[in-house]
PDB file of C-alpha atoms and ligand atoms in Angstrom:
ATOM      1  CA  MET A 129      86.320 113.824  87.284  1.00 93.00           C
ATOM      2  CA  LEU A 130      85.107 112.906  90.742  1.00 94.00           C
ATOM      3  CA  LEU A 131      84.929 115.726  93.532  1.00 92.00           C
ATOM      4  CA  GLY A 132      83.899 115.851  97.037  1.00 91.00           C
ATOM      5  CA  GLY A 133      85.008 117.414 100.214  1.00 85.00           C
ATOM      6  CA  PRO A 134      87.222 116.167 102.975  1.00 85.00           C
ATOM      7  CA  ASN A 135      85.333 113.128 104.560  1.00 90.00           C
ATOM      8  CA  SER A 136      82.494 112.743 101.755  1.00 92.00           C
ATOM      9  CA  GLY A 137      83.473 109.294 101.304  1.00 94.00           C
ATOM     10  CA  LYS A 138      85.638 109.577  98.325  1.00 92.00           C
ATOM     11  CA  THR A 139      88.222 106.751  99.527  1.00 91.00           C
ATOM     12  CA  HIS A 140      85.559 104.126 100.495  1.00 95.00           C
ATOM     13  CA  TYR A 141      83.598 104.657  97.294  1.00 96.00           C
ATOM     14  CA  ALA A 142      86.806 104.173  95.366  1.00 94.00           C
ATOM     15  CA  GLY A 143      87.752 100.943  97.224  1.00 94.00           C
ATOM     16  CA  GLN A 144      84.314  99.510  97.134  1.00 97.00           C
ATOM     17  CA  LEU A 145      83.829 100.214  93.503  1.00 97.00           C
ATOM     18  CA  TYR A 146      87.265  98.510  92.734  1.00 96.00           C
ATOM     19  CA  GLY A 147      86.029  95.474  94.474  1.00 97.00           C
ATOM     20  CA  ARG A 148      83.041  95.304  92.588  1.00 97.00           C
ATOM     21  CA  LEU A 149      85.004  95.604  89.411  1.00 96.00           C
ATOM     22  CA  ARG A 150      87.182  92.788  90.410  1.00 95.00           C
ATOM     23  CA  ARG A 151      84.782  90.491  92.053  1.00 95.00           C
ATOM     24  CA  ARG A 152      81.106  91.428  91.355  1.00 95.00           C
ATOM     25  CA  PRO A 153      80.854  93.326  88.279  1.00 94.00           C
ATOM     26  CA  GLY A 154      77.647  95.459  87.231  1.00 95.00           C
ATOM     27  CA  GLY A 155      77.229  97.801  84.337  1.00 96.00           C
ATOM     28  CA  LEU A 156      80.879  98.864  84.236  1.00 97.00           C
ATOM     29  CA  HIS A 157      84.068  96.730  83.911  1.00 96.00           C
ATOM     30  CA  LEU A 158      87.750  97.582  84.400  1.00 94.00           C
ATOM     31  CA  ARG A 159      89.314  98.175  80.873  1.00 92.00           C
ATOM     32  CA  ARG A 160      92.569  96.282  80.041  1.00 86.00           C
ATOM     33  CA  ASP A 161      94.403  98.400  77.600  1.00 80.00           C
ATOM     34  CA  GLN A 162      97.633  97.783  76.079  1.00 74.00           C
ATOM     35  CA  GLY A 163     100.527  99.261  77.698  1.00 78.00           C
ATOM     36  CA  THR A 164     101.413  99.711  81.530  1.00 76.00           C
ATOM     37  CA  PRO A 165      98.174  98.955  83.850  1.00 78.00           C
ATOM     38  CA  PRO A 166      97.475 101.752  86.032  1.00 82.00           C
ATOM     39  CA  ASP A 167      98.782 101.707  89.721  1.00 84.00           C
ATOM     40  CA  LEU A 168      95.742 100.664  91.755  1.00 89.00           C
ATOM     41  CA  SER A 169      97.618  99.753  94.991  1.00 88.00           C
ATOM     42  CA  ALA A 170      96.186 102.486  96.849  1.00 86.00           C
ATOM     43  CA  LEU A 171      92.701 100.980  95.906  1.00 90.00           C
ATOM     44  CA  ASP A 172      93.990  97.467  97.163  1.00 92.00           C
ATOM     45  CA  GLU A 173      94.909  99.002 100.430  1.00 91.00           C
ATOM     46  CA  VAL A 174      91.398 100.272 100.866  1.00 92.00           C
ATOM     47  CA  LEU A 175      89.878  96.789 100.082  1.00 94.00           C
ATOM     48  CA  GLN A 176      92.327  94.938 102.298  1.00 95.00           C
ATOM     49  CA  CYS A 177      90.965  97.084 105.514  1.00 96.00           C
ATOM     50  CA  LEU A 178      87.316  96.530 104.552  1.00 97.00           C
ATOM     51  CA  GLU A 179      87.859  92.981 104.035  1.00 97.00           C
ATOM     52  CA  ALA A 180      89.334  92.847 107.635  1.00 96.00           C
ATOM     53  CA  GLY A 181      85.924  94.436 108.600  1.00 97.00           C
ATOM     54  CA  ARG A 182      87.262  97.953 109.251  1.00 96.00           C
ATOM     55  CA  SER A 183      87.306 101.276 107.774  1.00 96.00           C
ATOM     56  CA  ALA A 184      90.334 102.597 105.867  1.00 92.00           C
ATOM     57  CA  GLU A 185      93.008 105.209 107.120  1.00 79.00           C
ATOM     58  CA  HIS A 186      92.603 108.847 106.212  1.00 71.00           C
ATOM     59  CA  THR A 187      94.283 108.937 102.902  1.00 64.00           C
ATOM     60  CA  PRO A 188      98.072 110.487 103.035  1.00 60.00           C
ATOM     61  CA  ALA A 189      97.709 113.232 100.535  1.00 56.00           C
ATOM     62  CA  GLN A 190     101.283 113.414  99.659  1.00 53.00           C
ATOM     63  CA  ILE A 191     101.485 109.667  98.535  1.00 55.00           C
ATOM     64  CA  TRP A 192      98.453 109.564  96.362  1.00 56.00           C
ATOM     65  CA  SER A 193      97.675 112.805  94.410  1.00 64.00           C
ATOM     66  CA  GLU A 194      95.529 111.089  91.861  1.00 75.00           C
ATOM     67  CA  VAL A 195      93.941 107.823  91.095  1.00 83.00           C
ATOM     68  CA  THR A 196      92.329 106.992  87.662  1.00 88.00           C
ATOM     69  CA  LEU A 197      89.984 103.783  86.977  1.00 92.00           C
ATOM     70  CA  PRO A 198      89.913 102.856  83.450  1.00 94.00           C
ATOM     71  CA  LEU A 199      86.191 101.726  82.729  1.00 96.00           C
ATOM     72  CA  VAL A 200      84.223 100.349  79.915  1.00 96.00           C
ATOM     73  CA  ASP A 201      80.445  99.463  79.589  1.00 96.00           C
ATOM     74  CA  ALA A 202      78.732  96.511  77.743  1.00 94.00           C
ATOM     75  CA  CYS A 203      78.645  98.563  74.533  1.00 94.00           C
ATOM     76  CA  GLY A 204      82.260  99.253  74.533  1.00 95.00           C
ATOM     77  CA  ARG A 205      82.139 102.944  75.868  1.00 96.00           C
ATOM     78  CA  ALA A 206      85.138 103.716  77.623  1.00 95.00           C
ATOM     79  CA  MET A 207      85.855 106.226  80.405  1.00 95.00           C
ATOM     80  CA  ASP A 208      88.609 107.251  82.755  1.00 94.00           C
ATOM     81  CA  LEU A 209      87.232 107.750  86.191  1.00 95.00           C
ATOM     82  CA  ARG A 210      89.642 110.274  87.845  1.00 91.00           C
ATOM     83  CA  TRP A 211      89.889 111.281  91.723  1.00 85.00           C
ATOM     84  CA  PRO A 212      92.023 114.348  91.134  1.00 76.00           C
ATOM     85  CA  ASP A 213      91.759 114.956  94.893  1.00 68.00           C
ATOM     86  CA  TYR A 214      92.173 111.267  95.931  1.00 59.00           C
ATOM     87  CA  GLY A 215      94.476 112.051  98.701  1.00 53.00           C
ATOM     88  CA  GLY A 216      94.052 115.841  99.405  1.00 57.00           C
ATOM     89  CA  GLU A 217      91.676 118.445 100.281  1.00 73.00           C
ATOM     90  CA  GLN A 218      92.196 120.539  97.244  1.00 81.00           C
ATOM     91  CA  LEU A 219      88.424 121.128  96.738  1.00 84.00           C
ATOM     92  CA  ARG A 220      88.133 122.810 100.053  1.00 82.00           C
ATOM     93  CA  ALA A 221      91.136 124.943  99.085  1.00 83.00           C
ATOM     94  CA  VAL A 222      89.606 125.921  95.658  1.00 86.00           C
ATOM     95  CA  PHE A 223      86.782 127.594  97.595  1.00 84.00           C
ATOM     96  CA  THR A 224      88.549 129.095 100.503  1.00 85.00           C
ATOM     97  CA  GLN A 225      91.543 130.370  98.330  1.00 87.00           C
ATOM     98  CA  ARG A 226      89.767 130.991  95.297  1.00 87.00           C
ATOM     99  CA  ALA A 227      92.349 129.555  93.350  1.00 86.00           C
ATOM    100  CA  VAL A 228      92.718 126.557  91.082  1.00 87.00           C
ATOM    101  CA  SER A 229      96.065 124.817  89.858  1.00 85.00           C
ATOM    102  CA  GLU A 230      96.811 124.512  86.317  1.00 89.00           C
ATOM    103  CA  ALA A 231      96.400 120.764  86.503  1.00 85.00           C
ATOM    104  CA  TRP A 232      92.811 121.103  88.093  1.00 86.00           C
ATOM    105  CA  ARG A 233      91.893 123.615  85.124  1.00 90.00           C
ATOM    106  CA  LYS A 234      93.009 121.139  82.493  1.00 92.00           C
ATOM    107  CA  ARG A 235      91.037 118.516  84.248  1.00 90.00           C
ATOM    108  CA  LEU A 236      87.871 120.436  84.563  1.00 92.00           C
ATOM    109  CA  THR A 237      87.885 121.712  81.159  1.00 94.00           C
ATOM    110  CA  SER A 238      88.610 118.347  79.559  1.00 94.00           C
ATOM    111  CA  ALA A 239      86.161 116.169  81.574  1.00 95.00           C
ATOM    112  CA  ASP A 240      83.020 115.084  79.941  1.00 95.00           C
ATOM    113  CA  GLY A 241      81.355 114.359  83.052  1.00 97.00           C
ATOM    114  CA  TRP A 242      81.693 115.627  86.852  1.00 97.00           C
ATOM    115  CA  VAL A 243      80.814 113.448  89.787  1.00 97.00           C
ATOM    116  CA  LEU A 244      80.028 115.420  93.081  1.00 96.00           C
ATOM    117  CA  LEU A 245      79.991 113.628  96.283  1.00 96.00           C
ATOM    118  CA  ILE A 246      77.843 115.392  98.686  1.00 96.00           C
ATOM    119  CA  ARG A 247      77.321 113.910 102.312  1.00 96.00           C
ATOM    120  CA  LEU A 248      74.071 115.719 103.386  1.00 94.00           C
ATOM    121  CA  ASN A 249      74.537 114.560 107.070  1.00 91.00           C
ATOM    122  CA  ALA A 250      78.011 116.360 107.332  1.00 89.00           C
ATOM    123  CA  GLU A 251      76.962 119.727 105.659  1.00 88.00           C
ATOM    124  CA  THR A 252      76.557 122.664 107.916  1.00 82.00           C
ATOM    125  CA  LYS A 253      72.931 123.989 107.412  1.00 78.00           C
ATOM    126  CA  TYR A 254      71.189 126.596 109.610  1.00 74.00           C
ATOM    127  CA  PRO A 255      67.441 125.826 109.428  1.00 67.00           C
ATOM    128  CA  ASP A 256      67.283 126.694 113.351  1.00 63.00           C
ATOM    129  CA  ALA A 257      68.818 130.083 112.611  1.00 66.00           C
ATOM    130  CA  LEU A 258      66.287 130.647 109.876  1.00 66.00           C
ATOM    131  CA  GLU A 259      63.439 129.721 112.218  1.00 68.00           C
ATOM    132  CA  GLU A 260      64.673 132.037 114.801  1.00 67.00           C
ATOM    133  CA  LEU A 261      64.809 134.834 112.398  1.00 68.00           C
ATOM    134  CA  ALA A 262      61.230 134.316 111.528  1.00 71.00           C
ATOM    135  CA  LYS A 263      60.193 134.240 115.245  1.00 70.00           C
ATOM    136  CA  ARG A 264      61.936 137.383 116.258  1.00 61.00           C
ATOM    137  CA  SER A 265      60.909 139.592 113.642  1.00 58.00           C
ATOM    138  CA  GLY A 266      59.964 142.974 115.241  1.00 58.00           C
ATOM    139  CA  SER A 267      61.699 142.187 118.650  1.00 56.00           C
ATOM    140  CA  ARG A 268      65.558 142.946 118.339  1.00 55.00           C
ATOM    141  CA  ASP A 269      67.407 140.170 120.236  1.00 54.00           C
ATOM    142  CA  THR A 270      71.238 140.652 120.355  1.00 54.00           C
ATOM    143  CA  ASN A 271      71.547 136.890 122.055  1.00 55.00           C
ATOM    144  CA  ILE A 272      71.360 135.236 118.863  1.00 56.00           C
ATOM    145  CA  GLU A 273      74.542 133.285 118.395  1.00 60.00           C
ATOM    146  CA  ARG A 274      76.690 134.484 115.855  1.00 62.00           C
ATOM    147  CA  VAL A 275      77.001 132.080 112.801  1.00 64.00           C
ATOM    148  CA  GLU A 276      80.549 132.058 111.600  1.00 73.00           C
ATOM    149  CA  LYS A 277      80.375 129.231 109.025  1.00 78.00           C
ATOM    150  CA  TRP A 278      78.943 129.450 105.609  1.00 84.00           C
ATOM    151  CA  ASP A 279      75.809 127.605 105.153  1.00 89.00           C
ATOM    152  CA  ALA A 280      76.495 124.528 102.699  1.00 93.00           C
ATOM    153  CA  ASN A 281      73.970 125.951 100.297  1.00 94.00           C
ATOM    154  CA  ALA A 282      76.028 129.045  99.658  1.00 92.00           C
ATOM    155  CA  GLN A 283      79.307 127.011  99.745  1.00 92.00           C
ATOM    156  CA  TRP A 284      78.369 124.648  97.101  1.00 95.00           C
ATOM    157  CA  VAL A 285      76.603 126.994  94.739  1.00 96.00           C
ATOM    158  CA  GLU A 286      79.735 129.440  94.894  1.00 94.00           C
ATOM    159  CA  LEU A 287      82.084 126.304  94.563  1.00 94.00           C
ATOM    160  CA  LEU A 288      80.029 125.331  91.392  1.00 96.00           C
ATOM    161  CA  GLN A 289      80.209 128.844  90.057  1.00 95.00           C
ATOM    162  CA  ILE A 290      84.021 128.813  90.425  1.00 93.00           C
ATOM    163  CA  LEU A 291      84.383 125.317  88.980  1.00 94.00           C
ATOM    164  CA  LEU A 292      82.232 126.270  85.704  1.00 96.00           C
ATOM    165  CA  HIS A 293      84.105 129.614  85.356  1.00 94.00           C
ATOM    166  CA  VAL A 294      87.574 127.895  85.655  1.00 92.00           C
ATOM    167  CA  ALA A 295      86.291 125.495  82.997  1.00 94.00           C
ATOM    168  CA  GLY A 296      85.461 128.179  80.652  1.00 93.00           C
ATOM    169  CA  LEU A 297      81.638 127.365  80.621  1.00 94.00           C
ATOM    170  CA  SER A 298      78.929 129.968  80.579  1.00 84.00           C
ATOM    171  CA  THR A 299      75.456 129.258  82.070  1.00 80.00           C
ATOM    172  CA  MET A 300      73.629 131.600  79.501  1.00 86.00           C
ATOM    173  CA  THR A 301      72.468 128.271  78.064  1.00 90.00           C
ATOM    174  CA  ARG A 302      71.773 124.999  79.867  1.00 95.00           C
ATOM    175  CA  LEU A 303      74.807 122.796  80.098  1.00 96.00           C
ATOM    176  CA  ARG A 304      74.852 119.533  78.463  1.00 95.00           C
ATOM    177  CA  ARG A 305      78.369 118.793  79.049  1.00 94.00           C
ATOM    178  CA  PRO A 306      80.121 117.995  81.432  1.00 96.00           C
ATOM    179  CA  ARG A 307      77.237 115.569  82.425  1.00 97.00           C
ATOM    180  CA  LEU A 308      76.655 115.884  86.069  1.00 98.00           C
ATOM    181  CA  GLY A 309      76.221 113.120  88.594  1.00 98.00           C
ATOM    182  CA  VAL A 310      75.431 114.139  92.085  1.00 98.00           C
ATOM    183  CA  LEU A 311      76.009 111.187  94.556  1.00 98.00           C
ATOM    184  CA  LEU A 312      74.471 111.930  97.952  1.00 97.00           C
ATOM    185  CA  SER A 313      77.164 109.796  99.753  1.00 97.00           C
ATOM    186  CA  CYS A 314      76.573 107.818 103.059  1.00 97.00           C
ATOM    187  CA  TYR A 315      72.966 107.629 102.165  1.00 96.00           C
ATOM    188  CA  ASP A 316      72.282 104.959 104.856  1.00 96.00           C
ATOM    189  CA  GLU A 317      72.939 107.913 107.460  1.00 95.00           C
ATOM    190  CA  LEU A 318      69.887 109.669 106.119  1.00 93.00           C
ATOM    191  CA  GLN A 319      67.292 106.893 106.842  1.00 87.00           C
ATOM    192  CA  LEU A 320      65.336 107.630 103.936  1.00 83.00           C
ATOM    193  CA  ALA A 321      64.437 104.280 102.622  1.00 73.00           C
ATOM    194  CA  GLU A 322      63.414 104.437  98.943  1.00 79.00           C
ATOM    195  CA  ARG A 323      62.912 108.167  98.774  1.00 86.00           C
ATOM    196  CA  PRO A 324      64.112 109.704  95.448  1.00 95.00           C
ATOM    197  CA  PRO A 325      67.644 111.093  96.134  1.00 97.00           C
ATOM    198  CA  ARG A 326      66.465 114.198  94.019  1.00 95.00           C
ATOM    199  CA  GLU A 327      63.859 114.973  96.690  1.00 95.00           C
ATOM    200  CA  ALA A 328      66.584 114.549  99.371  1.00 95.00           C
ATOM    201  CA  LEU A 329      68.708 117.034  97.761  1.00 96.00           C
ATOM    202  CA  ALA A 330      66.202 119.448  97.290  1.00 96.00           C
ATOM    203  CA  GLU A 331      64.776 119.248 100.808  1.00 93.00           C
ATOM    204  CA  ALA A 332      68.345 119.381 102.463  1.00 94.00           C
ATOM    205  CA  LEU A 333      69.941 122.041 100.186  1.00 95.00           C
ATOM    206  CA  PRO A 334      67.323 123.720  98.127  1.00 95.00           C
ATOM    207  CA  LEU A 335      69.440 126.375  96.889  1.00 96.00           C
ATOM    208  CA  VAL A 336      72.207 123.846  95.392  1.00 97.00           C
ATOM    209  CA  SER A 337      69.286 121.700  93.893  1.00 98.00           C
ATOM    210  CA  SER A 338      67.916 124.827  92.116  1.00 98.00           C
ATOM    211  CA  PHE A 339      71.185 126.044  90.832  1.00 98.00           C
ATOM    212  CA  ILE A 340      71.732 122.663  89.327  1.00 98.00           C
ATOM    213  CA  GLU A 341      68.518 122.266  87.820  1.00 96.00           C
ATOM    214  CA  SER A 342      68.404 125.742  86.283  1.00 96.00           C
ATOM    215  CA  ASN A 343      71.971 125.509  84.825  1.00 97.00           C
ATOM    216  CA  TRP A 344      71.964 121.877  83.625  1.00 97.00           C
ATOM    217  CA  ALA A 345      69.927 120.490  80.916  1.00 97.00           C
ATOM    218  CA  ALA A 346      67.570 118.073  82.578  1.00 96.00           C
ATOM    219  CA  ASP A 347      68.873 114.806  80.759  1.00 96.00           C
ATOM    220  CA  ALA A 348      72.371 116.065  81.703  1.00 97.00           C
ATOM    221  CA  VAL A 349      71.999 115.762  85.464  1.00 98.00           C
ATOM    222  CA  SER A 350      71.187 112.949  87.692  1.00 97.00           C
ATOM    223  CA  VAL A 351      71.135 112.642  91.390  1.00 98.00           C
ATOM    224  CA  TRP A 352      71.748 109.260  93.354  1.00 98.00           C
ATOM    225  CA  GLY A 353      72.037 108.020  96.593  1.00 97.00           C
ATOM    226  CA  LEU A 354      75.190 106.205  97.508  1.00 98.00           C
ATOM    227  CA  SER A 355      76.071 104.049 100.441  1.00 98.00           C
ATOM    228  CA  ALA A 356      79.486 102.748  99.478  1.00 98.00           C
ATOM    229  CA  LEU A 357      79.576 100.630 102.878  1.00 98.00           C
ATOM    230  CA  GLY A 358      75.851 100.151 103.628  1.00 97.00           C
ATOM    231  CA  ARG A 359      76.600 101.157 107.068  1.00 95.00           C
ATOM    232  CA  PRO A 360      79.099 102.863 109.304  1.00 96.00           C
ATOM    233  CA  LEU A 361      82.330 101.071 109.755  1.00 96.00           C
ATOM    234  CA  HIS A 362      85.308 102.236 112.221  1.00 93.00           C
ATOM    235  CA  ARG A 363      88.900 101.911 112.238  1.00 93.00           C
ATOM    236  CA  ASN A 364      88.688  99.302 115.096  1.00 92.00           C
ATOM    237  CA  SER A 365      85.581  97.494 114.143  1.00 91.00           C
ATOM    238  CA  ASP A 366      85.781  93.800 112.977  1.00 94.00           C
ATOM    239  CA  ASP A 367      82.431  93.840 111.176  1.00 96.00           C
ATOM    240  CA  GLU A 368      81.426  90.368 110.497  1.00 96.00           C
ATOM    241  CA  ALA A 369      79.405  90.994 107.328  1.00 95.00           C
ATOM    242  CA  PHE A 370      82.562  92.424 105.658  1.00 97.00           C
ATOM    243  CA  ILE A 371      84.778  89.700 106.847  1.00 96.00           C
ATOM    244  CA  ASP A 372      82.436  86.727 106.113  1.00 97.00           C
ATOM    245  CA  ASP A 373      80.644  87.782 103.083  1.00 97.00           C
ATOM    246  CA  GLY A 374      83.139  90.126 101.571  1.00 97.00           C
ATOM    247  CA  PRO A 375      83.101  93.800 101.011  1.00 98.00           C
ATOM    248  CA  GLU A 376      81.833  93.240  97.573  1.00 98.00           C
ATOM    249  CA  MET A 377      78.487  92.001  99.300  1.00 98.00           C
ATOM    250  CA  GLN A 378      77.954  95.397 101.018  1.00 98.00           C
ATOM    251  CA  GLY A 379      76.833  98.818 100.024  1.00 98.00           C
ATOM    252  CA  TRP A 380      74.287 100.113  97.250  1.00 98.00           C
ATOM    253  CA  VAL A 381      72.834 102.954  95.341  1.00 97.00           C
ATOM    254  CA  VAL A 382      69.249 104.371  95.162  1.00 97.00           C
ATOM    255  CA  PRO A 383      68.411 105.621  91.473  1.00 96.00           C
ATOM    256  CA  PRO A 384      67.538 109.061  91.077  1.00 95.00           C
ATOM    257  CA  GLY A 385      63.697 108.353  91.087  1.00 94.00           C
ATOM    258  CA  GLY A 386      63.852 106.281  94.269  1.00 95.00           C
ATOM    259  CA  GLY A 387      63.392 102.647  94.599  1.00 93.00           C
ATOM    260  CA  PRO A 388      65.030  99.602  96.164  1.00 94.00           C
ATOM    261  CA  HIS A 389      68.828  99.473  96.954  1.00 95.00           C
ATOM    262  CA  ASP A 390      70.831  98.394  93.780  1.00 97.00           C
ATOM    263  CA  PRO A 391      74.174  96.616  94.570  1.00 98.00           C
ATOM    264  CA  ASP A 392      75.602  97.881  91.332  1.00 98.00           C
ATOM    265  CA  LEU A 393      77.828 100.814  92.655  1.00 98.00           C
ATOM    266  CA  SER A 394      78.934 101.561  88.997  1.00 98.00           C
ATOM    267  CA  LYS A 395      75.378 102.610  87.900  1.00 98.00           C
ATOM    268  CA  PRO A 396      75.730 106.299  88.462  1.00 98.00           C
ATOM    269  CA  LEU A 397      79.033 106.153  86.363  1.00 98.00           C
ATOM    270  CA  ALA A 398      77.368 104.105  83.682  1.00 97.00           C
ATOM    271  CA  TRP A 399      74.913 106.816  83.506  1.00 97.00           C
ATOM    272  CA  LEU A 400      77.606 109.343  82.606  1.00 97.00           C
ATOM    273  CA  LEU A 401      78.427 107.221  79.527  1.00 95.00           C
ATOM    274  CA  GLU A 402      74.805 107.261  78.301  1.00 93.00           C
ATOM    275  CA  SER A 403      74.232 109.706  75.273  1.00 79.00           C
ATOM    276  CA  PRO A 404      70.925 111.525  75.648  1.00 68.00           C
TER     277      PRO A 404
HETATM  278  N1  GDP B 873      77.702 105.293 107.258  1.00 89.98           N
HETATM  279  C1  GDP B 873      78.505 105.242 106.387  1.00 89.98           C
HETATM  280  N2  GDP B 873      79.906 105.725 106.367  1.00 89.98           N
HETATM  281  C2  GDP B 873      80.780 105.951 105.542  1.00 89.98           C
HETATM  282  C3  GDP B 873      80.269 105.374 104.102  1.00 89.98           C
HETATM  283  N3  GDP B 873      81.483 105.565 103.233  1.00 89.98           N
HETATM  284  C4  GDP B 873      82.375 106.168 104.091  1.00 89.98           C
HETATM  285  N4  GDP B 873      81.937 106.325 105.303  1.00 89.98           N
HETATM  286  C5  GDP B 873      82.772 106.866 106.574  1.00 89.98           C
HETATM  287  O1  GDP B 873      82.781 108.304 106.182  1.00 89.98           O
HETATM  288  C6  GDP B 873      84.111 108.583 106.568  1.00 89.98           C
HETATM  289  C7  GDP B 873      84.982 109.225 105.547  1.00 89.98           C
HETATM  290  O2  GDP B 873      85.160 108.548 104.461  1.00 89.98           O
HETATM  291  P1  GDP B 873      86.453 108.450 103.487  1.00 89.98           P
HETATM  292  O3  GDP B 873      85.985 107.492 102.358  1.00 89.98           O
HETATM  293  O4  GDP B 873      87.512 108.332 104.143  1.00 89.98           O
HETATM  294  O5  GDP B 873      86.247 110.177 102.920  1.00 89.98           O
HETATM  295  P2  GDP B 873      87.095 110.960 102.018  1.00 89.98           P
HETATM  296  O6  GDP B 873      87.880 111.757 103.087  1.00 89.98           O
HETATM  297  O7  GDP B 873      86.159 111.722 101.095  1.00 89.98           O
HETATM  298  O8  GDP B 873      88.109 109.884 101.365  1.00 89.98           O
HETATM  299  C8  GDP B 873      84.804 107.252 107.123  1.00 89.98           C
HETATM  300  O9  GDP B 873      84.910 107.275 108.716  1.00 89.98           O
HETATM  301  C9  GDP B 873      83.926 106.123 106.634  1.00 89.98           C
HETATM  302  O10 GDP B 873      84.143 104.977 107.371  1.00 89.98           O
HETATM  303  C10 GDP B 873      78.986 104.915 103.920  1.00 89.98           C
HETATM  304  O11 GDP B 873      78.568 104.578 102.857  1.00 89.98           O
HETATM  305  N5  GDP B 873      78.266 104.848 104.994  1.00 89.98           N
HETATM  306 MG1   MG B 874      90.226 109.974 101.516  1.00 89.98          MG
END
């Protein structure tokens, strides 16, 4: 089950992954089961935009409520990757309304793995506010701007708590299932080069990082850098690399321990299939 807030890169990861599976497969392949093949035309549309060198439209929620990719690794281990929130902004609603639909509850309960897309660059953090607090200790200053939005640390931890609760999972012992893959999306925006993604998460969202590390077994969680596109792309750009070389030649992941860019966008998903 793949989860991410609005604008975290879900659509472009889906499209790029699909392009890879079709033209430049890595560790995972598309599974061809008996019966009706899944409707993947939503992903085709994304890929067509990328081939023309531009980004895809914002996904219309009412048309695509869920997309599923049937995948298999070289050992024959299968998984269905689901974007339950492909078109919508349901994850945000879970947080703001503190309500989870029955369909979501079922998904959360039955999923063997959760993949969280976190775009660090777009998360609201208040390091300046913290600095100010430290500076002004003693002297009361009423001019400090009121902070109205939640800090992303609190927001993600609360969201994870809600999801765990809904899935009927207790955090009395460290979790082994669902395996948790954290993908720091749009990693190219951070200019971190080969820095371990785990460190990037701990630095940018320390509370989220600690919450995850204290509630999941060490070998049941891994943090990756993901740049599905490798660079920014716009609605009206006509990026030559995408047009000439094809979208399947763009984008990369950085493995949890850091290191050079790896073009296999399915690596973090293949990790989900590994049994510890
Ligand atoms: N720089 C950069 N931008 C990206 C990348 N992936 C997506 N984006 C941009 O981020 C925005 C949101 O992406 P999208 O996939 O539509 O997010 P969604 O709302 O979660 O489906 C779009 O403007 C994309 O062009 C990436 O790997 N790098
Ligand atoms: Mg989308």
